[in-house]
């Protein structure tokens, strides 16, 4: 009799550990705390670079020196001509704004969504922020002309600015959807562990929390592609040494992935494992289908899907003719 009772106790604790038994009060409290932390992460990512006060929460940065070296390596314009007055030391991109840091001069931010995407627009913004009170718009245009000339020489080699905008819009939509789910999940979690306890299946709030985490993670991936397709495209084109990714990835990315981590940790092991397996299978299937469709349609640009690798069709045809 005592052995049977011990076995039942062990089974109950095991079920609680993997998430298929009755959840404990401690786990219920942790679930709610993790949801709140994840929601705070959503808000922090959204307000990055809206003002100089939130500039430290930037997602990624580009240094003026890297841009100068990249442009001088890929065009006929010299680095000396590209070092114009008014250039900042760095640009910082957030989800809803762009900041330029001048030394001396401090930080100037422009609130916009999507933020300035073109390199020439970012340069014009920085120069105007530094010298706009002393120079007219025509004088600023003349001042940034070396950059206009340099960028025109690589225009066909850089991704279309619409790619950056598309990725950034999709990333913001994911972050907004994640925040909406987190706000909805908070009262749902309170009810599921109190008034609706035993009537609302436990997998319902866990599923919403998992979708919340997956959506926020998708936003981070989309921002990374936007960075590569937009402001850092010229640097990638020049193949200049960039050092560690820590040099241009900002704290905003860290906050984003901490939010994803807490959203996942709010889910008990069993449910998290099942949801992750389903999500991973769906993601792999969608990526495979997308790449397959890209391979069948030669009219789609090669850089539209940066996660797909394709052979050079021209070389393949030449080999077949040869």
mmCIF file of C-alpha atoms in Angstrom:
data_model
loop_
_atom_site.group_PDB
_atom_site.id
_atom_site.type_symbol
_atom_site.label_atom_id
_atom_site.label_comp_id
_atom_site.label_asym_id
_atom_site.label_seq_id
_atom_site.Cartn_x
_atom_site.Cartn_y
_atom_site.Cartn_z
ATOM 1 C CA UNK A 1 0.000 0.000 0.000
ATOM 2 C CA UNK A 2 2.797 2.346 0.948
ATOM 3 C CA UNK A 3 4.736 1.438 -2.197
ATOM 4 C CA UNK A 4 1.707 2.197 -4.373
ATOM 5 C CA UNK A 5 1.337 5.582 -2.697
ATOM 6 C CA UNK A 6 5.000 6.337 -3.299
ATOM 7 C CA UNK A 7 4.651 5.358 -6.955
ATOM 8 C CA UNK A 8 1.647 7.643 -7.344
ATOM 9 C CA UNK A 9 3.551 10.492 -5.732
ATOM 10 C CA UNK A 10 6.506 9.941 -8.070
ATOM 11 C CA UNK A 11 4.222 9.837 -11.126
ATOM 12 C CA UNK A 12 2.423 13.015 -10.102
ATOM 13 C CA UNK A 13 5.727 14.840 -9.638
ATOM 14 C CA UNK A 14 7.029 13.489 -12.944
ATOM 15 C CA UNK A 15 3.903 14.678 -14.754
ATOM 16 C CA UNK A 16 4.252 18.089 -13.179
ATOM 17 C CA UNK A 17 7.892 18.240 -14.252
ATOM 18 C CA UNK A 18 7.169 17.501 -17.928
ATOM 19 C CA UNK A 19 3.991 19.548 -17.995
ATOM 20 C CA UNK A 20 1.170 17.032 -18.327
ATOM 21 C CA UNK A 21 -0.012 17.001 -14.759
ATOM 22 C CA UNK A 22 -1.643 19.592 -12.552
ATOM 23 C CA UNK A 23 0.642 22.625 -12.512
ATOM 24 C CA UNK A 24 1.847 23.834 -9.174
ATOM 25 C CA UNK A 25 1.208 27.291 -7.742
ATOM 26 C CA UNK A 26 4.926 28.109 -8.057
ATOM 27 C CA UNK A 27 4.915 27.302 -11.765
ATOM 28 C CA UNK A 28 1.779 29.373 -12.285
ATOM 29 C CA UNK A 29 3.462 32.377 -10.679
ATOM 30 C CA UNK A 30 6.593 31.852 -12.787
ATOM 31 C CA UNK A 31 4.488 31.673 -15.957
ATOM 32 C CA UNK A 32 2.946 35.080 -15.235
ATOM 33 C CA UNK A 33 6.300 36.644 -14.280
ATOM 34 C CA UNK A 34 7.929 35.349 -17.472
ATOM 35 C CA UNK A 35 5.084 36.773 -19.563
ATOM 36 C CA UNK A 36 5.565 40.219 -18.011
ATOM 37 C CA UNK A 37 9.345 40.111 -18.584
ATOM 38 C CA UNK A 38 8.766 39.111 -22.204
ATOM 39 C CA UNK A 39 6.309 41.993 -22.692
ATOM 40 C CA UNK A 40 8.849 44.446 -21.258
ATOM 41 C CA UNK A 41 11.382 43.136 -23.802
ATOM 42 C CA UNK A 42 8.867 43.837 -26.593
ATOM 43 C CA UNK A 43 8.459 47.440 -25.453
ATOM 44 C CA UNK A 44 12.212 48.011 -25.095
ATOM 45 C CA UNK A 45 12.875 46.790 -28.640
ATOM 46 C CA UNK A 46 10.127 49.002 -30.076
ATOM 47 C CA UNK A 47 11.358 52.241 -28.453
ATOM 48 C CA UNK A 48 15.036 51.808 -29.385
ATOM 49 C CA UNK A 49 16.558 54.922 -31.053
ATOM 50 C CA UNK A 50 13.320 56.924 -30.804
ATOM 51 C CA UNK A 51 15.323 59.574 -28.927
ATOM 52 C CA UNK A 52 18.862 60.064 -27.593
ATOM 53 C CA UNK A 53 17.669 58.597 -24.282
ATOM 54 C CA UNK A 54 16.796 55.269 -25.924
ATOM 55 C CA UNK A 55 19.781 55.214 -28.331
ATOM 56 C CA UNK A 56 21.683 52.716 -26.114
ATOM 57 C CA UNK A 57 18.943 50.187 -26.972
ATOM 58 C CA UNK A 58 19.879 50.160 -30.688
ATOM 59 C CA UNK A 59 19.628 46.982 -32.761
ATOM 60 C CA UNK A 60 22.694 47.463 -34.971
ATOM 61 C CA UNK A 61 25.203 50.140 -35.909
ATOM 62 C CA UNK A 62 27.423 51.243 -38.789
ATOM 63 C CA UNK A 63 30.628 53.221 -38.309
ATOM 64 C CA UNK A 64 31.526 56.046 -40.677
ATOM 65 C CA UNK A 65 35.072 54.691 -40.999
ATOM 66 C CA UNK A 66 33.777 51.316 -42.204
ATOM 67 C CA UNK A 67 31.548 53.015 -44.776
ATOM 68 C CA UNK A 68 34.425 55.201 -46.000
ATOM 69 C CA UNK A 69 36.736 52.186 -46.391
ATOM 70 C CA UNK A 70 34.009 50.166 -48.104
ATOM 71 C CA UNK A 71 33.125 52.942 -50.546
ATOM 72 C CA UNK A 72 36.750 53.722 -51.392
ATOM 73 C CA UNK A 73 37.454 50.001 -51.996
ATOM 74 C CA UNK A 74 34.504 49.515 -54.350
ATOM 75 C CA UNK A 75 34.442 52.858 -56.225
ATOM 76 C CA UNK A 76 36.826 55.343 -57.816
ATOM 77 C CA UNK A 77 36.162 57.974 -55.122
ATOM 78 C CA UNK A 78 39.037 58.282 -52.653
ATOM 79 C CA UNK A 79 38.678 58.029 -48.904
ATOM 80 C CA UNK A 80 39.938 61.618 -48.537
ATOM 81 C CA UNK A 81 37.026 62.943 -50.605
ATOM 82 C CA UNK A 82 34.545 60.826 -48.637
ATOM 83 C CA UNK A 83 35.656 62.258 -45.281
ATOM 84 C CA UNK A 84 33.321 65.220 -45.499
ATOM 85 C CA UNK A 85 32.393 67.612 -42.708
ATOM 86 C CA UNK A 86 29.432 66.564 -40.629
ATOM 87 C CA UNK A 87 29.951 62.797 -40.798
ATOM 88 C CA UNK A 88 29.181 61.079 -37.471
ATOM 89 C CA UNK A 89 31.369 58.470 -35.858
ATOM 90 C CA UNK A 90 28.473 55.962 -35.945
ATOM 91 C CA UNK A 91 24.887 55.520 -37.030
ATOM 92 C CA UNK A 92 22.558 53.497 -34.808
ATOM 93 C CA UNK A 93 19.399 51.826 -36.055
ATOM 94 C CA UNK A 94 16.464 50.961 -33.821
ATOM 95 C CA UNK A 95 13.058 49.552 -34.648
ATOM 96 C CA UNK A 96 11.446 52.991 -34.961
ATOM 97 C CA UNK A 97 14.310 55.430 -35.336
ATOM 98 C CA UNK A 98 17.835 56.280 -36.498
ATOM 99 C CA UNK A 99 20.507 58.045 -34.427
ATOM 100 C CA UNK A 100 23.784 59.664 -35.469
ATOM 101 C CA UNK A 101 26.599 60.168 -32.971
ATOM 102 C CA UNK A 102 28.911 63.115 -33.617
ATOM 103 C CA UNK A 103 32.105 63.679 -31.687
ATOM 104 C CA UNK A 104 31.930 66.385 -30.529
ATOM 105 C CA UNK A 105 28.261 67.217 -30.846
ATOM 106 C CA UNK A 106 26.400 64.436 -29.084
ATOM 107 C CA UNK A 107 23.630 62.211 -30.420
ATOM 108 C CA UNK A 108 20.838 63.259 -32.773
ATOM 109 C CA UNK A 109 17.901 60.940 -33.465
ATOM 110 C CA UNK A 110 15.185 60.844 -36.092
ATOM 111 C CA UNK A 111 11.956 59.086 -35.186
ATOM 112 C CA UNK A 112 10.577 57.261 -38.227
ATOM 113 C CA UNK A 113 9.177 53.917 -39.295
ATOM 114 C CA UNK A 114 10.721 52.340 -41.119
ATOM 115 C CA UNK A 115 13.855 54.307 -40.246
ATOM 116 C CA UNK A 116 16.051 55.835 -42.952
ATOM 117 C CA UNK A 117 17.219 52.929 -45.080
ATOM 118 C CA UNK A 118 19.491 54.323 -47.810
ATOM 119 C CA UNK A 119 23.120 55.068 -47.032
ATOM 120 C CA UNK A 120 22.922 58.423 -48.841
ATOM 121 C CA UNK A 121 19.820 59.358 -46.825
ATOM 122 C CA UNK A 122 21.578 58.397 -43.586
ATOM 123 C CA UNK A 123 24.588 60.551 -44.563
ATOM 124 C CA UNK A 124 22.361 63.494 -45.479
ATOM 125 C CA UNK A 125 20.499 63.174 -42.172
ATOM 126 C CA UNK A 126 23.741 63.145 -40.174
ATOM 127 C CA UNK A 127 25.280 66.102 -42.037
ATOM 128 C CA UNK A 128 22.057 68.091 -41.777
ATOM 129 C CA UNK A 129 21.868 67.352 -38.031
ATOM 130 C CA UNK A 130 25.437 68.641 -37.554
ATOM 131 C CA UNK A 131 25.584 71.541 -40.032
ATOM 132 C CA UNK A 132 21.956 72.213 -40.936
ATOM 133 C CA UNK A 133 21.807 75.442 -38.963
ATOM 134 C CA UNK A 134 24.754 76.912 -40.868
ATOM 135 C CA UNK A 135 24.257 75.502 -44.379
ATOM 136 C CA UNK A 136 21.376 75.589 -46.828
ATOM 137 C CA UNK A 137 19.920 72.434 -48.375
ATOM 138 C CA UNK A 138 21.729 73.113 -51.666
ATOM 139 C CA UNK A 139 25.051 73.501 -49.836
ATOM 140 C CA UNK A 140 24.479 70.231 -47.997
ATOM 141 C CA UNK A 141 23.701 68.531 -51.330
ATOM 142 C CA UNK A 142 27.003 69.831 -52.708
ATOM 143 C CA UNK A 143 28.839 68.703 -49.574
ATOM 144 C CA UNK A 144 27.590 65.087 -49.818
ATOM 145 C CA UNK A 145 28.174 64.907 -53.589
ATOM 146 C CA UNK A 146 31.269 62.625 -53.239
ATOM 147 C CA UNK A 147 29.030 60.083 -51.523
ATOM 148 C CA UNK A 148 26.320 60.487 -54.178
ATOM 149 C CA UNK A 149 28.939 59.806 -56.865
ATOM 150 C CA UNK A 150 30.388 56.803 -55.031
ATOM 151 C CA UNK A 151 27.023 55.193 -54.356
ATOM 152 C CA UNK A 152 25.909 55.693 -57.970
ATOM 153 C CA UNK A 153 28.870 53.563 -59.093
ATOM 154 C CA UNK A 154 27.699 50.567 -57.040
ATOM 155 C CA UNK A 155 23.957 51.110 -57.396
ATOM 156 C CA UNK A 156 23.419 47.947 -59.433
ATOM 157 C CA UNK A 157 25.494 45.849 -57.024
ATOM 158 C CA UNK A 158 23.561 46.734 -53.875
ATOM 159 C CA UNK A 159 20.161 45.279 -52.926
ATOM 160 C CA UNK A 160 17.115 47.379 -53.666
ATOM 161 C CA UNK A 161 16.123 49.682 -50.761
ATOM 162 C CA UNK A 162 12.673 48.103 -50.942
ATOM 163 C CA UNK A 163 14.175 44.875 -49.566
ATOM 164 C CA UNK A 164 15.274 46.633 -46.384
ATOM 165 C CA UNK A 165 11.856 48.251 -46.032
ATOM 166 C CA UNK A 166 10.064 44.937 -46.593
ATOM 167 C CA UNK A 167 12.119 43.084 -43.985
ATOM 168 C CA UNK A 168 11.785 45.923 -41.461
ATOM 169 C CA UNK A 169 8.018 46.225 -41.956
ATOM 170 C CA UNK A 170 7.661 42.480 -41.474
ATOM 171 C CA UNK A 171 9.860 42.599 -38.358
ATOM 172 C CA UNK A 172 7.775 45.378 -36.831
ATOM 173 C CA UNK A 173 4.573 43.475 -37.617
ATOM 174 C CA UNK A 174 6.008 40.438 -35.800
ATOM 175 C CA UNK A 175 7.031 42.492 -32.748
ATOM 176 C CA UNK A 176 3.626 44.185 -32.625
ATOM 177 C CA UNK A 177 1.869 40.807 -32.929
ATOM 178 C CA UNK A 178 4.109 39.401 -30.182
ATOM 179 C CA UNK A 179 3.307 42.315 -27.865
ATOM 180 C CA UNK A 180 -0.418 41.923 -28.589
ATOM 181 C CA UNK A 181 -0.299 38.229 -27.722
ATOM 182 C CA UNK A 182 1.625 38.967 -24.517
ATOM 183 C CA UNK A 183 -0.978 41.552 -23.447
ATOM 184 C CA UNK A 184 -3.785 39.092 -24.207
ATOM 185 C CA UNK A 185 -1.937 36.269 -22.464
ATOM 186 C CA UNK A 186 -1.601 38.025 -19.117
ATOM 187 C CA UNK A 187 -5.328 38.048 -18.148
ATOM 188 C CA UNK A 188 -5.740 34.634 -19.802
ATOM 189 C CA UNK A 189 -2.998 33.217 -17.588
ATOM 190 C CA UNK A 190 -4.551 34.721 -14.463
ATOM 191 C CA UNK A 191 -7.922 33.187 -15.338
ATOM 192 C CA UNK A 192 -6.508 29.805 -16.337
ATOM 193 C CA UNK A 193 -4.786 29.459 -12.968
ATOM 194 C CA UNK A 194 -7.710 30.794 -10.923
ATOM 195 C CA UNK A 195 -11.333 31.088 -12.121
ATOM 196 C CA UNK A 196 -10.873 28.833 -15.156
ATOM 197 C CA UNK A 197 -8.552 26.347 -13.457
ATOM 198 C CA UNK A 198 -9.542 22.844 -14.512
ATOM 199 C CA UNK A 199 -11.886 24.122 -17.257
ATOM 200 C CA UNK A 200 -9.425 25.784 -19.642
ATOM 201 C CA UNK A 201 -6.912 23.285 -21.080
ATOM 202 C CA UNK A 202 -3.391 24.099 -19.967
ATOM 203 C CA UNK A 203 -2.057 23.857 -23.501
ATOM 204 C CA UNK A 204 -4.057 26.939 -24.571
ATOM 205 C CA UNK A 205 -2.011 29.604 -22.699
ATOM 206 C CA UNK A 206 1.157 27.621 -23.377
ATOM 207 C CA UNK A 207 0.430 27.568 -27.110
ATOM 208 C CA UNK A 208 -0.179 31.330 -27.138
ATOM 209 C CA UNK A 209 3.085 31.856 -25.236
ATOM 210 C CA UNK A 210 4.988 29.683 -27.700
ATOM 211 C CA UNK A 211 3.524 31.549 -30.684
ATOM 212 C CA UNK A 212 4.473 34.770 -28.911
ATOM 213 C CA UNK A 213 8.091 33.593 -28.584
ATOM 214 C CA UNK A 214 8.241 32.300 -32.168
ATOM 215 C CA UNK A 215 6.888 35.604 -33.508
ATOM 216 C CA UNK A 216 9.420 37.650 -31.553
ATOM 217 C CA UNK A 217 12.231 35.358 -32.714
ATOM 218 C CA UNK A 218 11.057 35.813 -36.312
ATOM 219 C CA UNK A 219 11.284 39.580 -35.808
ATOM 220 C CA UNK A 220 14.936 39.249 -34.779
ATOM 221 C CA UNK A 221 15.743 37.145 -37.856
ATOM 222 C CA UNK A 222 13.994 39.639 -40.142
ATOM 223 C CA UNK A 223 15.894 42.575 -38.601
ATOM 224 C CA UNK A 224 19.159 40.722 -39.242
ATOM 225 C CA UNK A 225 18.265 40.275 -42.917
ATOM 226 C CA UNK A 226 17.176 43.930 -43.099
ATOM 227 C CA UNK A 227 20.580 44.959 -41.738
ATOM 228 C CA UNK A 228 22.363 42.873 -44.369
ATOM 229 C CA UNK A 229 20.111 44.097 -47.189
ATOM 230 C CA UNK A 230 20.269 47.751 -46.117
ATOM 231 C CA UNK A 231 22.870 49.827 -44.283
ATOM 232 C CA UNK A 232 25.583 47.156 -44.104
ATOM 233 C CA UNK A 233 25.222 45.977 -47.714
ATOM 234 C CA UNK A 234 28.063 48.220 -48.945
ATOM 235 C CA UNK A 235 30.390 46.933 -46.224
ATOM 236 C CA UNK A 236 29.573 43.328 -47.139
ATOM 237 C CA UNK A 237 30.138 44.129 -50.815
ATOM 238 C CA UNK A 238 33.633 45.482 -50.152
ATOM 239 C CA UNK A 239 34.680 42.438 -48.087
ATOM 240 C CA UNK A 240 36.619 44.640 -45.666
ATOM 241 C CA UNK A 241 37.420 43.079 -42.263
ATOM 242 C CA UNK A 242 34.496 43.693 -39.920
ATOM 243 C CA UNK A 243 35.722 42.061 -36.748
ATOM 244 C CA UNK A 244 33.346 40.308 -34.405
ATOM 245 C CA UNK A 245 29.587 40.675 -34.775
ATOM 246 C CA UNK A 246 29.658 42.212 -31.291
ATOM 247 C CA UNK A 247 31.080 45.355 -32.905
ATOM 248 C CA UNK A 248 27.855 46.164 -34.774
ATOM 249 C CA UNK A 249 25.064 44.169 -33.084
ATOM 250 C CA UNK A 250 23.511 46.278 -30.334
ATOM 251 C CA UNK A 251 21.909 45.686 -26.927
ATOM 252 C CA UNK A 252 18.461 45.763 -28.543
ATOM 253 C CA UNK A 253 19.186 42.374 -30.104
ATOM 254 C CA UNK A 254 20.220 40.990 -26.717
ATOM 255 C CA UNK A 255 17.000 42.264 -25.149
ATOM 256 C CA UNK A 256 14.984 40.731 -27.985
ATOM 257 C CA UNK A 257 16.490 37.277 -27.523
ATOM 258 C CA UNK A 258 16.216 37.493 -23.726
ATOM 259 C CA UNK A 259 12.511 38.158 -24.288
ATOM 260 C CA UNK A 260 12.303 35.072 -26.519
ATOM 261 C CA UNK A 261 14.104 33.009 -23.872
ATOM 262 C CA UNK A 262 11.764 34.041 -21.048
ATOM 263 C CA UNK A 263 8.698 33.416 -23.209
ATOM 264 C CA UNK A 264 9.963 29.892 -23.900
ATOM 265 C CA UNK A 265 10.939 29.282 -20.284
ATOM 266 C CA UNK A 266 7.389 30.122 -19.239
ATOM 267 C CA UNK A 267 6.233 26.923 -20.951
ATOM 268 C CA UNK A 268 6.560 23.573 -19.231
ATOM 269 C CA UNK A 269 8.953 21.123 -20.834
ATOM 270 C CA UNK A 270 6.492 18.734 -22.473
ATOM 271 C CA UNK A 271 4.422 21.424 -24.170
ATOM 272 C CA UNK A 272 7.506 23.370 -25.228
ATOM 273 C CA UNK A 273 9.005 20.266 -26.835
ATOM 274 C CA UNK A 274 5.820 19.451 -28.765
ATOM 275 C CA UNK A 275 5.260 23.037 -29.935
ATOM 276 C CA UNK A 276 8.892 23.414 -30.954
ATOM 277 C CA UNK A 277 8.791 20.203 -32.994
ATOM 278 C CA UNK A 278 5.644 21.370 -34.806
ATOM 279 C CA UNK A 279 7.034 24.861 -35.405
ATOM 280 C CA UNK A 280 10.393 23.550 -36.635
ATOM 281 C CA UNK A 281 8.707 21.158 -39.043
ATOM 282 C CA UNK A 282 6.478 23.927 -40.397
ATOM 283 C CA UNK A 283 9.409 26.343 -40.723
ATOM 284 C CA UNK A 284 11.582 23.846 -42.607
ATOM 285 C CA UNK A 285 8.666 22.985 -44.882
ATOM 286 C CA UNK A 286 7.958 26.643 -45.687
ATOM 287 C CA UNK A 287 11.634 27.389 -46.379
ATOM 288 C CA UNK A 288 11.952 24.335 -48.619
ATOM 289 C CA UNK A 289 8.784 25.268 -50.501
ATOM 290 C CA UNK A 290 9.956 28.883 -50.890
ATOM 291 C CA UNK A 291 13.337 27.849 -52.244
ATOM 292 C CA UNK A 292 11.682 25.355 -54.581
ATOM 293 C CA UNK A 293 9.396 28.068 -55.949
ATOM 294 C CA UNK A 294 12.389 30.382 -56.371
ATOM 295 C CA UNK A 295 14.213 27.699 -58.307
ATOM 296 C CA UNK A 296 11.234 27.241 -60.632
ATOM 297 C CA UNK A 297 10.806 30.994 -61.270
ATOM 298 C CA UNK A 298 13.858 32.604 -62.914
ATOM 299 C CA UNK A 299 12.176 36.023 -62.902
ATOM 300 C CA UNK A 300 12.694 36.424 -59.130
ATOM 301 C CA UNK A 301 15.876 38.260 -58.157
ATOM 302 C CA UNK A 302 18.600 36.183 -56.532
ATOM 303 C CA UNK A 303 18.769 38.345 -53.409
ATOM 304 C CA UNK A 304 15.049 38.239 -52.724
ATOM 305 C CA UNK A 305 15.515 35.106 -50.597
ATOM 306 C CA UNK A 306 18.887 35.474 -48.828
ATOM 307 C CA UNK A 307 18.448 32.172 -46.990
ATOM 308 C CA UNK A 308 18.489 30.151 -50.244
ATOM 309 C CA UNK A 309 21.597 29.106 -52.134
ATOM 310 C CA UNK A 310 21.330 28.548 -55.866
ATOM 311 C CA UNK A 311 23.788 27.504 -58.530
ATOM 312 C CA UNK A 312 24.751 30.028 -61.175
ATOM 313 C CA UNK A 313 22.213 29.363 -63.921
ATOM 314 C CA UNK A 314 24.313 31.125 -66.540
ATOM 315 C CA UNK A 315 27.362 28.981 -65.835
ATOM 316 C CA UNK A 316 25.233 25.822 -65.827
ATOM 317 C CA UNK A 317 23.793 26.656 -69.231
ATOM 318 C CA UNK A 318 27.250 27.480 -70.581
ATOM 319 C CA UNK A 319 28.543 24.125 -69.350
ATOM 320 C CA UNK A 320 25.624 22.335 -71.006
ATOM 321 C CA UNK A 321 26.295 24.111 -74.334
ATOM 322 C CA UNK A 322 29.998 23.370 -74.017
#
